[in-house]
Structures are given as C-alpha cells and as structure tokens.
mmCIF file of C-alpha atoms and ligand atoms in Angstrom:
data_model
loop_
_atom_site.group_PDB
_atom_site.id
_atom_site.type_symbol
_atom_site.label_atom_id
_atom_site.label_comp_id
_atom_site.label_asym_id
_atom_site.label_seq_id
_atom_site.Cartn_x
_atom_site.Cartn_y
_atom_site.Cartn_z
ATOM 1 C CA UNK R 1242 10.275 29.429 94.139
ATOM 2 C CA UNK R 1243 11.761 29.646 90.589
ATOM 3 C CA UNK R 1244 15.193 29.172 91.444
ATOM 4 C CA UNK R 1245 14.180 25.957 93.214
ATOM 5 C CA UNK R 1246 12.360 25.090 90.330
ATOM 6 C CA UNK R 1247 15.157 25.115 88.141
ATOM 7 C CA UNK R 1248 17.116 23.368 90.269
ATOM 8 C CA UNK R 1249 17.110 19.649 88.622
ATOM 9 C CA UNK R 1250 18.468 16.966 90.305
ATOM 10 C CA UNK R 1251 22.527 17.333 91.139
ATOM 11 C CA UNK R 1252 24.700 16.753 88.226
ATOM 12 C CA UNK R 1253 26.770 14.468 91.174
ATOM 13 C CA UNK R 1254 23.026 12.859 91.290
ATOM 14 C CA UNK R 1255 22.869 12.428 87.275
ATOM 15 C CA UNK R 1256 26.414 11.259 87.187
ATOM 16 C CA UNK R 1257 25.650 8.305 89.747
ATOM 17 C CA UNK R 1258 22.464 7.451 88.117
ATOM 18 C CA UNK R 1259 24.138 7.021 84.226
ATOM 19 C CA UNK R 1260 26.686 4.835 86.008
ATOM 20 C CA UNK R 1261 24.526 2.669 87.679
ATOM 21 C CA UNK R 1262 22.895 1.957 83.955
ATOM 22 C CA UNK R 1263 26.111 1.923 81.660
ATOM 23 C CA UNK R 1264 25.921 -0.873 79.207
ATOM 24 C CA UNK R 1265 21.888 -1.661 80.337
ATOM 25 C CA UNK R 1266 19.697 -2.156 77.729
ATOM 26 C CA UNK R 1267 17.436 0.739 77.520
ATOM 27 C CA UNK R 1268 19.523 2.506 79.393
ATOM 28 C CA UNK R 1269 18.539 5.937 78.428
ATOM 29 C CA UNK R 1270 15.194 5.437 79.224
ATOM 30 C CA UNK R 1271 16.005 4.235 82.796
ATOM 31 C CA UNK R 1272 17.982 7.231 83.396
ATOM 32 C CA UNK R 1273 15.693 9.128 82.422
ATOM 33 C CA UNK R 1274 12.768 7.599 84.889
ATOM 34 C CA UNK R 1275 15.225 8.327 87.758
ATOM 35 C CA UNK R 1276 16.935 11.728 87.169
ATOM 36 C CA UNK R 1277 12.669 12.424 87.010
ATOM 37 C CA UNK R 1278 12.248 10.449 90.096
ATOM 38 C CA UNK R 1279 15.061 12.891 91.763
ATOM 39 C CA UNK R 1280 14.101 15.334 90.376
ATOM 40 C CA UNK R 1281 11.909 17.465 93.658
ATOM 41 C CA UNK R 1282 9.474 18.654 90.897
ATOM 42 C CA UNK R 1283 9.128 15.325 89.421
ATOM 43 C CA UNK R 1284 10.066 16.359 86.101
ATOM 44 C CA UNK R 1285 13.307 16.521 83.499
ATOM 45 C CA UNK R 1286 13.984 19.858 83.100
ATOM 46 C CA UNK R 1287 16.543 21.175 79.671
ATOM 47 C CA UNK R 1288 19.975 21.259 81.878
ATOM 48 C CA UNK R 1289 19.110 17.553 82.641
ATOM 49 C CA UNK R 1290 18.560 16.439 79.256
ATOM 50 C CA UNK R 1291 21.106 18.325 77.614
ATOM 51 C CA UNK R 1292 23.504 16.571 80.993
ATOM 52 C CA UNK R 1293 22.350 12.856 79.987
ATOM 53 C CA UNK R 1294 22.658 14.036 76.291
ATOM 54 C CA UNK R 1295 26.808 14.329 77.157
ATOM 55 C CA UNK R 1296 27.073 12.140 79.520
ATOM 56 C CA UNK R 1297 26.218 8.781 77.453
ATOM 57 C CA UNK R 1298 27.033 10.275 74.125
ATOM 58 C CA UNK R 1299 23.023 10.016 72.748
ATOM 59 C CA UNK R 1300 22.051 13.448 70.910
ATOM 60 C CA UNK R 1301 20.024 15.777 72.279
ATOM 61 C CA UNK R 1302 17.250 15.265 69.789
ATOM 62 C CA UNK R 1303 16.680 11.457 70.918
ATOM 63 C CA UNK R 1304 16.973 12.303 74.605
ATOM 64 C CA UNK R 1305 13.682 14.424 73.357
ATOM 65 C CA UNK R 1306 12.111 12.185 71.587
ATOM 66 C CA UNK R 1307 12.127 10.056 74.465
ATOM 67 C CA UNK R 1308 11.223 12.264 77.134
ATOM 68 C CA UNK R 1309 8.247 13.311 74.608
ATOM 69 C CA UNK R 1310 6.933 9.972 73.726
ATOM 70 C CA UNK R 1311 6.376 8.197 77.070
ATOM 71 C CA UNK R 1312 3.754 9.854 78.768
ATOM 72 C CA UNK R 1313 5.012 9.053 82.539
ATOM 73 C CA UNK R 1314 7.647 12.007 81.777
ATOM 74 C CA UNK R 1315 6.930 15.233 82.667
ATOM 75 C CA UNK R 1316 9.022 18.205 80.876
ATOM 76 C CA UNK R 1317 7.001 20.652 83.295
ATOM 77 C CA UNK R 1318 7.226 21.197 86.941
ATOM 78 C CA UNK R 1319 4.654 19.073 88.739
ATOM 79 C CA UNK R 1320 2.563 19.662 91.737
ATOM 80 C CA UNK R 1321 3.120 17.886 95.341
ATOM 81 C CA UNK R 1322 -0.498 15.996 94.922
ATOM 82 C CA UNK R 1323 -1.456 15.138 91.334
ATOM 83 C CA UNK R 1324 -4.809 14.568 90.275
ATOM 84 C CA UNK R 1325 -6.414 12.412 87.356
ATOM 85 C CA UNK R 1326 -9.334 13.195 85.814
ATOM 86 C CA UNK R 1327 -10.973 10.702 83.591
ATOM 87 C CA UNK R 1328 -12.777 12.398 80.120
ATOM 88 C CA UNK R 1329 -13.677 8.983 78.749
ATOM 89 C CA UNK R 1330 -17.269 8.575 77.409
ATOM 90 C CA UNK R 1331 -18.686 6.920 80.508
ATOM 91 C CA UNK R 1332 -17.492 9.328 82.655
ATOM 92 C CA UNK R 1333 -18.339 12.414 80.847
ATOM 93 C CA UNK R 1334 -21.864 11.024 80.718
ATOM 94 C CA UNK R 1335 -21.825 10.803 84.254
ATOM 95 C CA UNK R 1336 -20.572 14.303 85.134
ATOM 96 C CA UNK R 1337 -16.638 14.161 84.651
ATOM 97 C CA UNK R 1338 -16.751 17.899 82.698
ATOM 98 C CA UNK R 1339 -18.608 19.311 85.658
ATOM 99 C CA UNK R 1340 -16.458 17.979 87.842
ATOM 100 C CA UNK R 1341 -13.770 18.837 85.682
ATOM 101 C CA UNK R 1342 -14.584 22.480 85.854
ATOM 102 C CA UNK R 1343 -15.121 22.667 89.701
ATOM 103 C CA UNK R 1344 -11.898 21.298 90.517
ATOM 104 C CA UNK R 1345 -10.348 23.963 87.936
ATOM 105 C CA UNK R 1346 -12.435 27.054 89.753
ATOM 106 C CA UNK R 1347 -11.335 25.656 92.772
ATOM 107 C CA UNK R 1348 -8.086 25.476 92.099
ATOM 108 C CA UNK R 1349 -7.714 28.797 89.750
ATOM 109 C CA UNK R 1350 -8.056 27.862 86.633
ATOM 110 C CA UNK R 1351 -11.164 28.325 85.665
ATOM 111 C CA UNK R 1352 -10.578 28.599 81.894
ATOM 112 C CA UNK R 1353 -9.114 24.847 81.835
ATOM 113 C CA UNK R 1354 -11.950 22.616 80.225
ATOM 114 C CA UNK R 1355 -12.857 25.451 77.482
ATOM 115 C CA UNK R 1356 -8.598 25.666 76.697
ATOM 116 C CA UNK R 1357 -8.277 22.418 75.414
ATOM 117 C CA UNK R 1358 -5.197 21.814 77.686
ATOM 118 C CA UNK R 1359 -4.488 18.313 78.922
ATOM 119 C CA UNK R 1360 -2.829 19.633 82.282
ATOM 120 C CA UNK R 1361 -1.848 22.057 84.615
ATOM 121 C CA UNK R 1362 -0.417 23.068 87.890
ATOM 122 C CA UNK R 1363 -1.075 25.396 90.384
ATOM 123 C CA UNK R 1364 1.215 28.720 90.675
ATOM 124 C CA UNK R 1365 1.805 27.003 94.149
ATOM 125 C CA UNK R 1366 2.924 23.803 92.730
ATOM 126 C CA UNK R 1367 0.724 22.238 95.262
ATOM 127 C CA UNK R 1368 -1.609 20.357 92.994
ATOM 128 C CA UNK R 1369 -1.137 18.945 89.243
ATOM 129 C CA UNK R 1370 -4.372 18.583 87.415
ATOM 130 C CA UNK R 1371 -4.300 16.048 84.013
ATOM 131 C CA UNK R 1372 -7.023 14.369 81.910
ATOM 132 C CA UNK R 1373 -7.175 11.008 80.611
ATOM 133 C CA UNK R 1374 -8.963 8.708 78.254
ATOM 134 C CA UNK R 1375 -9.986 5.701 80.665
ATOM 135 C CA UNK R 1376 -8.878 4.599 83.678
ATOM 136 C CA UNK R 1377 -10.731 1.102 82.613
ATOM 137 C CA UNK R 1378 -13.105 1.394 85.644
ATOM 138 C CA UNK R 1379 -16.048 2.841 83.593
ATOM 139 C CA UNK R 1380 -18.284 0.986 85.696
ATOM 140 C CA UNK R 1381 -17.398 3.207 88.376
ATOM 141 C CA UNK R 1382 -18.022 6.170 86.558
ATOM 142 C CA UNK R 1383 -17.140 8.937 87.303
ATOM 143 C CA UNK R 1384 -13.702 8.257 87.949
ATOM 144 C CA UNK R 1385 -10.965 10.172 89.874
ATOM 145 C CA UNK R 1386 -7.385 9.326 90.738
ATOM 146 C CA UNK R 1387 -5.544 11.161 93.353
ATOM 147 C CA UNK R 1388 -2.135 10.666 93.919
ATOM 148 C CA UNK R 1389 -2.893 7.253 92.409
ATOM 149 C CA UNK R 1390 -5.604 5.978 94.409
ATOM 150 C CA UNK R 1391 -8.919 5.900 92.608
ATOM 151 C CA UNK R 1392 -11.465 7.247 93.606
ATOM 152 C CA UNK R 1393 -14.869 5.968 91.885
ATOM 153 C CA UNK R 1394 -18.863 7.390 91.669
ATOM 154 C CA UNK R 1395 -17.164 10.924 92.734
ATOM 155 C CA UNK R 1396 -19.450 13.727 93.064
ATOM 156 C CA UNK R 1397 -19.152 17.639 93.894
ATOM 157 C CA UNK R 1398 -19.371 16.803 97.450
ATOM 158 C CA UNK R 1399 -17.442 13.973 97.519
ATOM 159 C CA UNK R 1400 -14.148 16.142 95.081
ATOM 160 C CA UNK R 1401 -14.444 19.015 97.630
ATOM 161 C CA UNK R 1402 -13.621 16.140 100.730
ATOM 162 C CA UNK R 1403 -11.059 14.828 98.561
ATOM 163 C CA UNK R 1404 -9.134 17.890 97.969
ATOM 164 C CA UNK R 1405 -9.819 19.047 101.824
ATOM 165 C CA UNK R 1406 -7.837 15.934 102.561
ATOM 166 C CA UNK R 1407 -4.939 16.507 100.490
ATOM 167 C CA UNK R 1408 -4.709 19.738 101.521
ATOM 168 C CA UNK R 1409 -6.557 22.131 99.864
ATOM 169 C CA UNK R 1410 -9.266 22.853 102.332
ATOM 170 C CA UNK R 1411 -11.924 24.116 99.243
ATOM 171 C CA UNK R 1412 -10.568 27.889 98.677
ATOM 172 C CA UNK R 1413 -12.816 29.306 96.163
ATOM 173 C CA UNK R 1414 -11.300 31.115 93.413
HETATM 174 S S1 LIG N 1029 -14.514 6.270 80.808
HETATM 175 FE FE1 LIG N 1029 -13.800 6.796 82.785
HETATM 176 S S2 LIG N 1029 -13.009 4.954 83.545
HETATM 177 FE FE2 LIG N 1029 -13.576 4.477 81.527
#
C-alpha cells in the first residue's frame, strides 16, 4: 500500500498537464487542481510539487504556498469516500460532536474530537474524515456531507446507514 501511495501521478501525466496550461493565467494553480485530480489518492504529494516546481520555472516555496492556502488541496493521501462533518454552532447544538465521535470510534480513531485535528484517514484509505465551519444549511442541522451529497437532520442511526452504504458496514472499533 505505501509504494502505491507514493506513487503520484506519471511525470508523462504532469508533463501533459503543464502543457495544456502554458501561458494560462493562473496557470499554476490549474496544474495543480489536475496533477491532484490524477493523482489516485487525490492529493499532491512532494515529487509532484518539486516536478511542477521545474517544470514551469515557479520556486518550490510558491508551489507551497499555493498548495497550502486553497483548502480543496490535499498534501495527504485521501480516502476512497470522504466525509464532512459540520462543527458550526447550529450543528454542535444539535449533536454534531456526538456524532463526530461515533463516526471516529467507528472508524478507529477514537481520540479524534479530543486531538484537535481537522482530518483524518483511515489506515485503509477507505474513508477521509474532515470538519468544517458551515455548510450554510444550519436549518438542517445537523449536517453531514458524504462524498458531497448532504445529508441533513442526521442522527446515530441514520450515520451508521450512511456509512453501511458506502461501504463500511458499522465495524466497531
Ligand atoms: S452550522 Fe452546520 S450547516 Fe451551519
């Protein structure tokens, strides 16, 4: 698993993808959403970066800075299904830390909530777990997205069928 893991996209891959954006405005920024997009782990691992760094002549450090800034890029493996988690006030008032913490025993981490980490993944890169501020549906508290479809009023019962669905079939931890 870790040697396909650090297996970014193809440099042949990277190489097509810079020339299909030479002399684009904001050009580094689109070839940087689609070496992710190739990327089977949905992410923009080092040899990728420092790759786009030579290949359009933008240092390293600004490659960074990008990749850092926007949160749509991911400098971690990601999981097949990912799944959004709204802490917003709203939904924390109506249950999104419990839920919160039953999805993380469920899927084996159950020190998440109390680490003060945003995200994770599972060590089978099946599911990637994030938080986020609002979804602006706080009517609909609590709030889940999964594999960007919301999901809205979600309760224990209702997370458990979810994750059956995509897969995970509700294996304790
Ligand atoms: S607080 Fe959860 S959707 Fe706004």
């Amino acid at each position: 698993m870790k040697a396909s893991l650090s297996a970014a996209a193809s440099e042949h891959d990277i190489l097509g993808i810079i020339s299909r954006h030479t002399d684009k405005p904001g050009a580094v920024l689109g070839i940087l959403e689609e070496a992710q997009e190739k990327n089977p782990f949905k992410y923009l691992p080092p040899e990728t970066l420092k790759l786009i760094s030579e290949k359009t002549g933008t240092p390293l450090s600004r490659i960074y800075s990008i990749a850092t800034f926007y949160s749509f890029f991911n400098l971690q493996p990601q999981g097949e299904h990912t799944i959004l988690v709204c802490r917003g006030t709203a939904c924390h008032t109506r249950g999104s830390r419990s839920l919160l913490e039953e999805l993380s025993c469920l899927l084996g981490r159950p020190d998440f909530v109390e680490s003060g980490e945003h995200s994770f993944t599972t060590a089978d890169n099946k599911f990637t777990v994030k938080t986020v501020a609002c979804f602006g549906q706080c009517a609909l508290a609590p709030v889940v997205s999964v594999d960007g479809v919301i999901h809205s009023r979600v309760t224990s019962a209702g997370l458990k069928a979810i994750l059956t669905r995509v897969g995970k079939g509700g294996k304790k931890s």
